[in-house]
Every structure is written in C-alpha cells, then in structure tokens.
Short mmCIF file of C-alpha atoms in Angstrom, two decimals:
data_model
loop_
_atom_site.label_atom_id
_atom_site.label_comp_id
_atom_site.label_asym_id
_atom_site.label_seq_id
_atom_site.Cartn_x
_atom_site.Cartn_y
_atom_site.Cartn_z
CA MET A 24 -40.88 -13.15 -3.65
CA GLU A 25 -44.63 -13.73 -4.08
CA HIS A 26 -44.24 -17.44 -3.14
CA ILE A 27 -42.52 -16.81 0.20
CA THR A 28 -44.45 -18.35 3.09
CA LEU A 29 -44.63 -17.04 6.65
CA LEU A 30 -42.08 -19.59 7.87
CA LEU A 31 -39.72 -18.72 5.03
CA ALA A 32 -40.10 -15.01 5.82
CA ILE A 33 -39.22 -15.71 9.47
CA VAL A 34 -36.11 -17.62 8.36
CA ILE A 35 -35.02 -14.76 6.08
CA VAL A 36 -35.47 -12.20 8.86
CA THR A 37 -33.54 -14.44 11.28
CA ALA A 38 -30.74 -14.79 8.72
CA LEU A 39 -30.51 -11.01 8.45
CA VAL A 40 -30.39 -10.78 12.26
CA PHE A 41 -27.44 -13.18 12.19
CA ASP A 42 -25.83 -11.00 9.52
CA PHE A 43 -26.32 -7.98 11.80
CA THR A 44 -24.64 -9.77 14.72
CA ASN A 45 -21.86 -10.84 12.37
CA GLY A 46 -21.28 -7.17 11.55
CA PHE A 47 -20.78 -5.89 15.09
CA HIS A 48 -19.08 -9.11 16.20
CA ASP A 49 -16.43 -8.89 13.47
CA THR A 50 -15.90 -5.11 13.23
CA ALA A 51 -12.73 -5.65 15.23
CA ASN A 52 -11.21 -7.63 12.37
CA ALA A 53 -10.78 -4.52 10.27
CA MET A 54 -10.63 -1.66 12.71
CA ALA A 55 -9.21 -2.80 16.07
CA THR A 56 -5.56 -2.13 15.23
CA THR A 57 -6.41 1.09 13.39
CA ILE A 58 -8.18 2.40 16.49
CA SER A 59 -5.55 1.16 18.97
CA THR A 60 -2.71 2.93 17.15
CA GLY A 61 -4.68 6.17 16.81
CA ALA A 62 -4.84 6.09 12.99
CA LEU A 63 -8.61 6.70 13.10
CA LYS A 64 -11.09 7.73 15.77
CA PRO A 65 -13.40 4.89 16.86
CA LYS A 66 -16.67 6.19 15.37
CA THR A 67 -14.98 7.22 12.13
CA ALA A 68 -13.38 3.79 11.84
CA VAL A 69 -16.62 1.83 12.20
CA ALA A 70 -18.45 4.15 9.79
CA MET A 71 -15.77 3.63 7.16
CA SER A 72 -15.84 -0.13 7.74
CA ALA A 73 -19.63 -0.24 7.39
CA VAL A 74 -19.59 1.46 3.98
CA LEU A 75 -16.86 -0.82 2.65
CA ASN A 76 -18.63 -3.92 4.01
CA LEU A 77 -21.64 -2.93 1.95
CA VAL A 78 -19.52 -2.43 -1.17
CA GLY A 79 -17.73 -5.74 -0.64
CA ALA A 80 -21.01 -7.64 -0.59
CA PHE A 81 -21.42 -6.98 -4.31
CA LEU A 82 -17.98 -8.17 -5.44
CA SER A 83 -18.46 -11.95 -5.52
CA VAL A 84 -20.92 -14.81 -4.87
CA GLU A 85 -18.47 -17.74 -4.78
CA VAL A 86 -18.65 -18.19 -0.99
CA ALA A 87 -22.45 -17.92 -1.08
CA LYS A 88 -22.56 -20.76 -3.63
CA THR A 89 -20.32 -22.88 -1.40
CA ILE A 90 -22.73 -22.52 1.51
CA SER A 91 -26.01 -22.78 -0.43
CA GLY A 92 -24.98 -25.87 -2.38
CA GLY A 93 -21.85 -27.35 -0.85
CA ILE A 94 -21.87 -27.98 2.90
CA VAL A 95 -25.22 -29.79 3.15
CA ASN A 96 -27.37 -31.57 0.58
CA GLU A 97 -30.22 -29.37 -0.61
CA ASN A 98 -32.54 -32.20 -1.61
CA GLY A 99 -35.10 -32.99 1.08
CA LEU A 100 -33.84 -30.28 3.43
CA ARG A 101 -36.62 -28.56 5.35
CA THR A 102 -36.84 -24.81 5.87
CA GLU A 103 -37.02 -25.35 9.63
CA VAL A 104 -33.48 -26.73 9.52
CA ILE A 105 -32.17 -23.36 8.34
CA PHE A 106 -34.05 -21.62 11.15
CA ALA A 107 -32.59 -23.98 13.77
CA ALA A 108 -29.07 -23.47 12.38
CA LEU A 109 -29.39 -19.69 12.63
CA VAL A 110 -30.54 -19.91 16.24
CA GLY A 111 -27.36 -21.75 17.19
CA ALA A 112 -25.17 -19.27 15.30
CA ILE A 113 -26.83 -16.14 16.74
CA LEU A 114 -26.68 -17.29 20.36
CA TRP A 115 -23.00 -18.28 20.08
CA ASN A 116 -22.16 -14.94 18.45
CA LEU A 117 -23.85 -13.02 21.24
CA LEU A 118 -22.29 -15.12 23.99
CA THR A 119 -18.73 -14.66 22.70
CA TRP A 120 -19.41 -10.95 22.15
CA LEU A 121 -20.50 -10.67 25.79
CA VAL A 122 -17.16 -12.04 27.03
CA GLY A 123 -15.18 -10.08 24.43
CA LEU A 124 -13.71 -13.07 22.57
CA PRO A 125 -13.17 -12.79 18.81
CA SER A 126 -14.61 -16.18 17.83
CA SER A 127 -15.62 -17.10 14.31
CA SER A 128 -19.10 -16.08 13.17
CA SER A 129 -18.55 -18.24 10.10
CA HIS A 130 -17.91 -21.38 12.12
CA ALA A 131 -20.88 -20.62 14.34
CA LEU A 132 -23.03 -20.60 11.22
CA PHE A 133 -21.47 -23.77 9.83
CA GLY A 134 -21.77 -25.54 13.18
CA GLY A 135 -25.43 -24.62 13.53
CA LEU A 136 -26.15 -25.73 9.97
CA ILE A 137 -24.32 -29.07 10.33
CA GLY A 138 -25.94 -29.84 13.70
CA ALA A 139 -29.45 -29.03 12.47
CA ALA A 140 -28.97 -31.00 9.25
CA VAL A 141 -27.70 -34.08 11.10
CA MET A 142 -30.64 -33.94 13.52
CA SER A 143 -33.04 -33.62 10.59
CA ALA A 144 -31.71 -36.16 8.08
CA GLY A 145 -28.65 -37.86 9.57
CA TRP A 146 -24.96 -37.63 8.75
CA SER A 147 -25.57 -38.39 5.08
CA SER A 148 -27.04 -34.90 4.68
CA VAL A 149 -23.60 -33.33 5.25
CA ASN A 150 -20.98 -33.21 2.49
CA GLY A 151 -17.98 -34.24 4.54
CA GLY A 152 -15.44 -33.58 1.78
CA THR A 153 -16.59 -29.99 1.34
CA VAL A 154 -16.55 -29.40 5.11
CA VAL A 155 -12.96 -30.63 5.34
CA THR A 156 -11.52 -28.88 2.28
CA LYS A 157 -13.40 -25.58 2.42
CA VAL A 158 -14.07 -25.12 6.14
CA LEU A 159 -11.74 -27.10 8.43
CA LEU A 160 -8.47 -26.88 6.47
CA PRO A 161 -8.82 -23.10 5.87
CA ALA A 162 -9.64 -22.71 9.58
CA VAL A 163 -6.27 -24.23 10.49
CA ALA A 164 -4.24 -22.68 7.68
CA ALA A 165 -5.64 -19.13 7.65
CA PRO A 166 -4.37 -17.87 11.05
CA ILE A 167 -0.99 -19.54 10.51
CA VAL A 168 -0.51 -18.10 7.02
CA ALA A 169 -1.76 -14.65 8.04
CA GLY A 170 0.41 -14.72 11.17
CA LEU A 171 3.57 -15.66 9.31
CA ALA A 172 2.89 -13.04 6.64
CA ALA A 173 2.39 -10.34 9.28
CA LEU A 174 5.47 -11.44 11.23
CA LEU A 175 7.72 -11.28 8.16
CA ALA A 176 6.18 -8.00 7.02
CA THR A 177 6.74 -6.49 10.47
CA ARG A 178 10.37 -7.63 10.55
CA LEU A 179 10.94 -6.17 7.08
CA THR A 180 9.21 -2.93 8.04
CA TYR A 181 11.39 -2.41 11.12
CA ARG A 182 14.53 -3.35 9.20
CA ILE A 183 13.76 -0.63 6.64
CA GLY A 184 12.76 1.79 9.40
CA GLY A 185 16.07 1.18 11.19
CA LYS A 186 17.60 3.92 9.05
CA ILE A 187 15.61 6.59 10.89
CA ARG A 188 18.01 8.93 12.70
CA ASN A 189 15.96 11.64 14.39
CA ASP A 190 12.57 12.41 15.92
CA ALA A 191 11.34 14.32 12.86
CA GLN A 192 11.93 11.33 10.61
CA GLU A 193 10.28 9.03 13.12
CA LYS A 194 7.14 11.19 13.31
CA ALA A 195 6.94 11.45 9.52
CA THR A 196 7.32 7.69 9.18
CA ALA A 197 4.65 6.99 11.83
CA LYS A 198 2.29 9.35 10.00
CA GLY A 199 2.91 7.47 6.76
CA TYR A 200 2.23 4.12 8.41
CA ARG A 201 -1.01 5.44 9.88
CA ALA A 202 -2.12 6.46 6.39
CA GLY A 203 -1.16 3.00 5.18
CA GLN A 204 -3.11 1.50 8.05
CA ILE A 205 -6.25 3.34 7.00
CA ALA A 206 -5.87 2.02 3.46
CA SER A 207 -5.20 -1.55 4.64
CA ALA A 208 -8.12 -1.37 7.12
CA GLY A 209 -10.34 -0.38 4.21
CA LEU A 210 -9.07 -3.40 2.31
CA VAL A 211 -9.89 -5.70 5.25
CA SER A 212 -13.39 -4.19 5.49
CA LEU A 213 -13.90 -4.76 1.78
CA ALA A 214 -12.68 -8.33 2.16
CA HIS A 215 -14.96 -8.87 5.17
CA GLY A 216 -17.99 -7.76 3.19
CA THR A 217 -16.93 -9.95 0.28
CA ASN A 218 -16.51 -13.03 2.48
CA ASP A 219 -18.89 -12.75 5.43
CA ALA A 220 -21.90 -11.06 3.83
CA GLN A 221 -21.92 -13.89 1.31
CA LYS A 222 -22.45 -16.41 4.09
CA THR A 223 -25.82 -14.89 4.86
CA MET A 224 -26.58 -14.70 1.15
CA GLY A 225 -25.86 -18.41 0.92
CA ILE A 226 -28.09 -19.23 3.90
CA ILE A 227 -31.01 -17.21 2.50
CA THR A 228 -30.51 -18.77 -0.92
CA LEU A 229 -30.50 -22.22 0.69
CA ALA A 230 -33.74 -21.36 2.50
CA LEU A 231 -35.31 -20.21 -0.78
CA VAL A 232 -34.28 -23.50 -2.40
CA THR A 233 -35.77 -25.57 0.44
CA GLY A 234 -38.96 -23.50 0.18
CA GLY A 235 -39.27 -24.16 -3.54
CA VAL A 236 -38.77 -20.53 -4.53
CA LEU A 237 -35.43 -21.16 -6.29
CA SER A 238 -34.06 -24.20 -8.07
CA PRO A 239 -30.99 -25.98 -6.63
CA GLY A 240 -27.70 -24.42 -7.70
CA SER A 241 -29.17 -20.94 -8.22
CA ASN A 242 -27.17 -17.79 -7.54
CA PRO A 243 -28.43 -15.38 -4.85
CA PRO A 244 -31.07 -12.95 -6.21
CA VAL A 245 -30.21 -9.25 -6.25
CA TRP A 246 -32.55 -8.45 -3.36
CA VAL A 247 -30.75 -11.06 -1.23
CA ILE A 248 -27.36 -9.49 -1.99
CA VAL A 249 -28.63 -5.98 -1.17
CA SER A 250 -30.36 -6.97 2.09
CA ALA A 251 -27.37 -9.01 3.32
CA GLY A 252 -24.98 -6.16 2.53
CA LEU A 253 -27.15 -3.62 4.36
CA ALA A 254 -27.57 -5.87 7.42
CA ILE A 255 -23.86 -6.48 7.90
CA ALA A 256 -23.10 -2.79 7.28
CA MET A 257 -25.57 -1.69 9.97
CA GLY A 258 -24.14 -4.18 12.44
CA THR A 259 -20.63 -2.99 11.67
CA TYR A 260 -21.58 0.63 12.29
CA LEU A 261 -22.97 -0.31 15.70
CA GLY A 262 -19.42 -1.30 16.66
CA GLY A 263 -18.51 -4.39 18.67
CA TRP A 264 -16.46 -2.44 21.21
CA ARG A 265 -15.85 -5.39 23.54
CA ILE A 266 -14.09 -7.42 20.86
CA ILE A 267 -12.35 -4.34 19.44
CA ARG A 268 -10.79 -3.81 22.87
CA THR A 269 -9.54 -7.41 22.96
CA MET A 270 -8.16 -7.35 19.42
CA GLY A 271 -6.71 -3.85 19.68
CA SER A 272 -4.85 -4.08 22.98
CA GLY A 273 -5.74 -7.40 24.60
CA LEU A 274 -3.53 -9.63 22.44
CA THR A 275 -0.49 -7.36 22.11
CA GLU A 276 0.55 -3.72 22.02
CA LEU A 277 0.82 -2.59 18.40
CA LYS A 278 2.72 0.29 16.82
CA PRO A 279 1.61 1.80 13.47
CA PRO A 280 4.09 -0.30 11.41
CA GLN A 281 2.78 -3.47 13.05
CA GLY A 282 -0.84 -2.49 12.48
CA PHE A 283 -0.14 -1.87 8.81
CA ALA A 284 1.64 -5.23 8.42
CA ALA A 285 -1.13 -7.14 10.26
CA GLN A 286 -3.98 -5.70 8.25
CA THR A 287 -2.25 -6.07 4.91
CA GLY A 288 -1.43 -9.72 5.58
CA ALA A 289 -4.95 -10.51 6.75
CA ALA A 290 -6.62 -8.75 3.81
CA THR A 291 -4.48 -10.66 1.32
CA VAL A 292 -5.44 -14.01 2.84
CA ILE A 293 -9.16 -13.16 3.04
CA LEU A 294 -9.46 -11.83 -0.52
CA ALA A 295 -7.56 -14.80 -1.95
CA SER A 296 -9.84 -17.24 -0.12
CA SER A 297 -12.98 -15.43 -1.30
CA HIS A 298 -11.80 -15.70 -4.89
CA LEU A 299 -11.26 -19.45 -4.46
CA GLY A 300 -14.60 -19.99 -2.70
CA PHE A 301 -13.04 -20.91 0.66
CA SER A 302 -15.35 -19.77 3.43
CA LEU A 303 -12.64 -19.07 5.99
CA SER A 304 -12.99 -17.13 9.21
CA THR A 305 -12.00 -13.49 8.89
CA THR A 306 -11.71 -13.41 12.68
CA GLN A 307 -9.09 -16.15 12.75
CA SER A 308 -7.15 -14.58 9.89
CA CYS A 309 -7.04 -11.15 11.54
CA SER A 310 -6.27 -12.55 14.99
CA GLY A 311 -3.40 -14.61 13.59
CA ALA A 312 -2.07 -11.54 11.79
CA VAL A 313 -2.22 -9.44 14.98
CA MET A 314 -0.26 -12.06 16.91
CA GLY A 315 2.26 -12.38 14.09
CA ALA A 316 2.76 -8.63 14.03
CA GLY A 317 3.18 -8.62 17.82
CA LEU A 318 5.93 -11.24 17.61
CA GLY A 319 7.57 -9.48 14.66
CA ARG A 320 8.63 -6.41 16.64
CA LYS A 321 11.75 -6.69 18.79
CA GLY A 322 10.68 -7.06 22.38
CA GLY A 323 7.02 -7.52 21.41
CA VAL A 324 4.91 -9.58 23.83
CA VAL A 325 1.80 -11.57 22.95
CA ARG A 326 -0.58 -12.04 25.89
CA TRP A 327 -0.89 -15.78 25.70
CA SER A 328 -3.55 -15.98 28.42
CA THR A 329 -5.91 -14.00 26.19
CA ALA A 330 -4.77 -15.93 23.11
CA THR A 331 -5.41 -19.25 24.89
CA ARG A 332 -8.96 -18.27 25.77
CA MET A 333 -9.45 -17.25 22.16
CA PHE A 334 -8.10 -20.59 20.86
CA ILE A 335 -10.48 -22.46 23.18
CA ALA A 336 -13.40 -20.41 21.85
CA TRP A 337 -12.34 -21.25 18.29
CA GLY A 338 -12.30 -24.94 19.09
CA LEU A 339 -15.69 -24.85 20.81
CA THR A 340 -17.48 -22.80 18.16
CA LEU A 341 -18.38 -25.56 15.68
CA PRO A 342 -19.52 -28.18 18.24
CA ALA A 343 -21.28 -25.68 20.54
CA ALA A 344 -23.26 -24.03 17.76
CA GLY A 345 -23.90 -27.49 16.32
CA LEU A 346 -25.39 -28.76 19.58
CA VAL A 347 -27.66 -25.71 19.89
CA GLY A 348 -28.69 -26.08 16.24
CA ALA A 349 -29.42 -29.77 16.74
CA GLY A 350 -31.50 -29.05 19.85
CA ALA A 351 -33.44 -26.33 18.05
CA GLU A 352 -34.08 -28.66 15.12
CA PHE A 353 -35.32 -31.35 17.51
CA LEU A 354 -37.97 -28.89 18.69
CA THR A 355 -38.94 -27.62 15.24
CA LYS A 356 -39.54 -31.24 14.12
CA GLN A 357 -42.40 -31.40 16.62
CA GLY A 358 -44.50 -29.02 14.56
CA THR A 359 -45.64 -25.41 14.73
CA TRP A 360 -45.49 -25.24 18.49
CA GLY A 361 -41.84 -26.31 18.36
CA VAL A 362 -40.97 -23.47 15.97
CA VAL A 363 -42.71 -21.02 18.31
CA VAL A 364 -40.79 -22.35 21.31
CA VAL A 365 -37.45 -22.05 19.47
CA ALA A 366 -38.27 -18.49 18.44
CA ALA A 367 -39.19 -17.63 22.05
CA LEU A 368 -35.97 -19.18 23.34
CA LEU A 369 -33.96 -17.17 20.81
CA VAL A 370 -35.58 -13.91 21.89
CA ALA A 371 -35.23 -14.75 25.59
CA GLY A 372 -31.59 -15.81 25.26
CA SER A 373 -30.67 -12.72 23.24
CA GLY A 374 -32.44 -10.46 25.72
CA THR A 375 -30.68 -12.07 28.68
CA ILE A 376 -27.27 -11.60 27.09
CA TRP A 377 -28.04 -7.96 26.33
CA VAL A 378 -29.12 -7.32 29.94
CA LEU A 379 -25.92 -8.93 31.22
CA SER A 380 -23.87 -6.73 28.90
CA ARG A 381 -25.41 -3.59 30.44
CA ARG A 382 -23.90 -4.40 33.82
CA LYS A 383 -20.49 -3.34 32.53
CA PRO A 384 -21.02 -1.56 29.21
CA VAL A 385 -18.11 -0.96 26.84
CA GLY A 386 -18.31 1.99 24.46
CA HIS A 387 -16.15 3.73 21.91
CA GLY A 388 -14.45 5.74 24.67
CA ASP A 389 -13.09 2.50 26.16
CA VAL A 390 -11.15 1.49 23.05
CA ALA A 391 -9.51 4.79 22.10
CA PRO A 392 -5.74 5.12 22.67
CA GLY A 393 -4.98 6.20 26.22
CA SER A 394 -8.37 5.11 27.57
CA GLY A 395 -6.59 3.19 30.31
CA ASP A 396 -9.03 0.30 30.09
CA GLY A 397 -6.73 -2.21 28.47
CA ILE A 398 -5.52 -5.52 29.80
CA ALA A 399 -2.70 -5.62 32.30
CA ALA A 400 0.80 -6.32 31.11
CA GLU A 401 1.85 -9.94 30.88
CA PRO A 402 5.37 -11.40 31.02
CA ALA A 403 6.84 -12.87 27.87
CA GLY A 404 5.95 -16.51 27.26
CA VAL A 405 8.00 -19.35 25.78
CA VAL A 406 7.26 -18.49 22.14
CA THR A 407 7.95 -14.79 22.59
CA THR A 408 11.19 -15.51 24.44
CA ALA A 409 12.36 -17.90 21.73
CA ILE A 410 11.70 -15.38 18.97
CA ALA A 411 13.36 -12.59 20.97
CA ALA A 412 16.44 -14.80 21.38
CA VAL A 413 16.86 -14.89 17.60
CA SER A 414 16.55 -11.11 17.29
CA PRO A 415 16.77 -9.68 20.81
CA PRO A 416 15.72 -6.13 21.64
CA PRO A 417 18.45 -3.65 22.46
CA THR A 418 19.45 -3.67 26.12
CA ILE A 419 19.69 -0.64 28.35
CA ALA A 420 23.48 -1.02 28.47
CA ALA A 421 23.73 -1.05 24.69
CA GLN A 422 21.54 2.03 24.49
CA ALA A 423 23.73 3.80 27.05
CA HIS A 424 26.86 2.83 25.13
CA ASP A 425 25.38 4.28 21.93
CA LEU A 426 24.58 7.49 23.72
CA THR A 427 28.08 7.86 25.16
CA ALA A 428 29.57 7.15 21.77
CA THR A 429 27.62 9.95 20.13
CA ILE A 430 27.44 12.54 22.92
CA PRO A 431 30.86 13.76 24.14
CA ALA A 432 31.42 13.73 27.87
CA PRO A 433 31.62 17.13 29.55
CA ALA A 434 35.15 18.50 30.09
CA ALA A 435 36.67 18.28 33.54
CA PRO A 436 36.13 21.42 35.60
CA VAL A 437 39.09 23.79 35.73
CA ALA A 438 40.32 24.58 39.25
CA ASP A 439 40.03 28.22 40.39
CA PRO A 440 43.39 30.09 40.38
CA PRO A 441 44.85 30.68 43.84
CA ARG A 442 43.90 33.98 45.37
CA PRO A 443 46.62 36.26 46.88
CA ALA A 444 46.74 36.28 50.61
CA THR A 445 45.27 39.28 52.32
CA VAL A 446 46.45 40.86 55.54
#
C-alpha cells in the first residue's frame, strides 16, 4: 500500500462508497420477503443480513477476477477510468433507490466501467465475448430460472400443505415456514456477500493494476477483501427501506410458504453463479423469484405495473450508467481540474438525491407487516389469469359446498303442542 498515489486512494474510497450504496440498495434481495411475512422484525433482519454479507465476502474471489481481468482490457487503462465508472454506478444506484426500484447495482457498475473504457480507449478496450457470456446472458437467464424455480417450489409447497385440516396445524406449519424463511434469507445474504462484495474487490484490484501496484491477473489482496466486506455490511445494516417496501409488498402479497420458496430458489441461482464466476444481478434473481412465488400460489396476483417499471429500470441501467461514466471520463481526460469537477458533481448529485429523499422518508416502520403503507391492490393481468386458469383458486360456492357437506344443517323446529282452551 506504500505505492498508492492520491488519485488511487480517491478511487479506492469511491469504490468503497459504491460498495456501501450496493449494500443498502440490495438489502431487499435477502430480507424483503422475510420482513413482509413477519418472520423477522425489520432491524433484526438487516442486522443479520449485514453479518452474513461480511462472511460471504470471504468465500470466493471468482467474480472479482472476472471483473478485474475479464470485462475490460487492463493494459493501458488509466486509473481515472475506474473513477469515472464508479461515478456512473453510484449516481444510478442512488437514483433508483430514491424511486424505490430494485435495479441492478452490478449492471450499474458494468455500465459505468464499459462507458468509461470506451470513452478512454475505444470499443477495443472492452472484451465483448466476456460481456455477453458472463454479464448479458446471466442477466436474461437469472430472473427466469429463479422465477420458474420459485413457482414450482411454491406449487409443490402448497400441494404438500393441502393436507392441513385445522387451524392448529396451519399455525404450526406457518411457524415452520417462517423458520425456514429465516434460514433461506441467511443463505441469500451469504450469497449476496459472495457475489456483490466481490464486484467492488474486482474494481479495486483493477485500479491497483492500472496504478502499477499489482501485476495483471493478481487476486485481490486481503485488505481489499476485508474493506469491501465491511463496506457492504455497513450499507446493508443501514437498510434500503424504500426498495424493501417494493420487493416485500409492491410486487405481490407473499405468505410464509411463498417467501421460503422465493428465497431458496434465488439463493441457489446466486451461489451457483458465484461458483462459476458469472457476475449476475442478485436483484434480478430475487425479483424473478418473488414474482414466480406470487404466481405459484392459487389466486396470487403480481402487480404488473410495478414489475413493468422495474423491467424498464433493468433495461436502462447499463446504458444510463454507461453514458454517465463516459461523460465523467470525458472530463477526467482534461486533467486534474476535470477530476475535481467530476468529484464535485458526484458529491452534489448525491447530496441532491438525499435531500429529495427527506421530503418523504421511508423507515423500518413503513415496511413492517400491517404498516398500511403498501401499494394498492391491482387486478389480475393476462399472465396471472392464464396461470390461474390452469389451477384456479377455490370459488366461494365451492367453499360453501364444502362447509355444508361437513357441517350438518340444523334440525327443523318442532311446533309447540296445542294448548287446552280456557274459559
């Protein structure tokens, strides 16, 4: 660390700031459904997630190696490019947090990095094959795979739970699913730390390579792993309540069995991708799993207006962060004054977004079950109706028939015997 220059130190600090925003932006991935179903209290949930994010940061470095030596060419890359990329990623993270949309922090980082690299050295500086195979294809496949897994798991869960006959069994089963939810939420938090903390490790390692501190192809140093894990853990503990509200009750209403199925499916996809070095979006995986679990329950309704806004944000993330990163790199190429201007714009933009968020603050009390601050009910859409047609929910008439079949009708009243006439 003795060779780190002032500019390199600024880039490292900025990378850790991005990691912090990633933490509170993506807390909802692990804990939104756990909070919405009442399995854990909000503050307890984010504290648990923060600890497991920190632990997960030490489990693997495969994703970090993909970012530090795969997406862009390290040779000839300037340190200012990394700074410009982080500016684009941070501002997009904060903007989507302000409006409560669970966009991808990962794609914001990739977009900023690609845009800054292209502005600096042209399209040849980007490894197109790696971007397609390890960024774009997982981005499309992850929410679909996680959604299908959660849908099937939810259907299987309710089929098994159909044998419940009384309220006592139902309460015991719900309690068991809540315990399972806590375990699966812990698994998602662990997976989030394993996948997302590594992205910051990769960025810092890339900055150290461009600054001549490390040789190309090096693994992240221990101090990089520790600092990235701590930054994402602190951001997670802060709690991104706006996005938690959207994920927990804005997409669909979840019961404990659905929450358990959604989190288990998402965790499986995320951990498998981390092992393979695919830098997928944990946000997209968890969002897809939540929607799949919502469709898996009979009569479940996905709020497609919210989902549509979320899909639009997903599509805009890479190009929007890329444009900001390219603009920031254009300024940093002008010299020291350009770096100062970009830093000032980052501080000013972040401050403005924070001030706007104070106009209608969202806290942990707004995401707890029964807070009454959810999104209004929405009629079933085409997809929900089609799925319900295959396995329709029980109708009121069917329920009434079941009740009359099990509860005997009261006997007809017996007429009073005639009274003798009185004189």
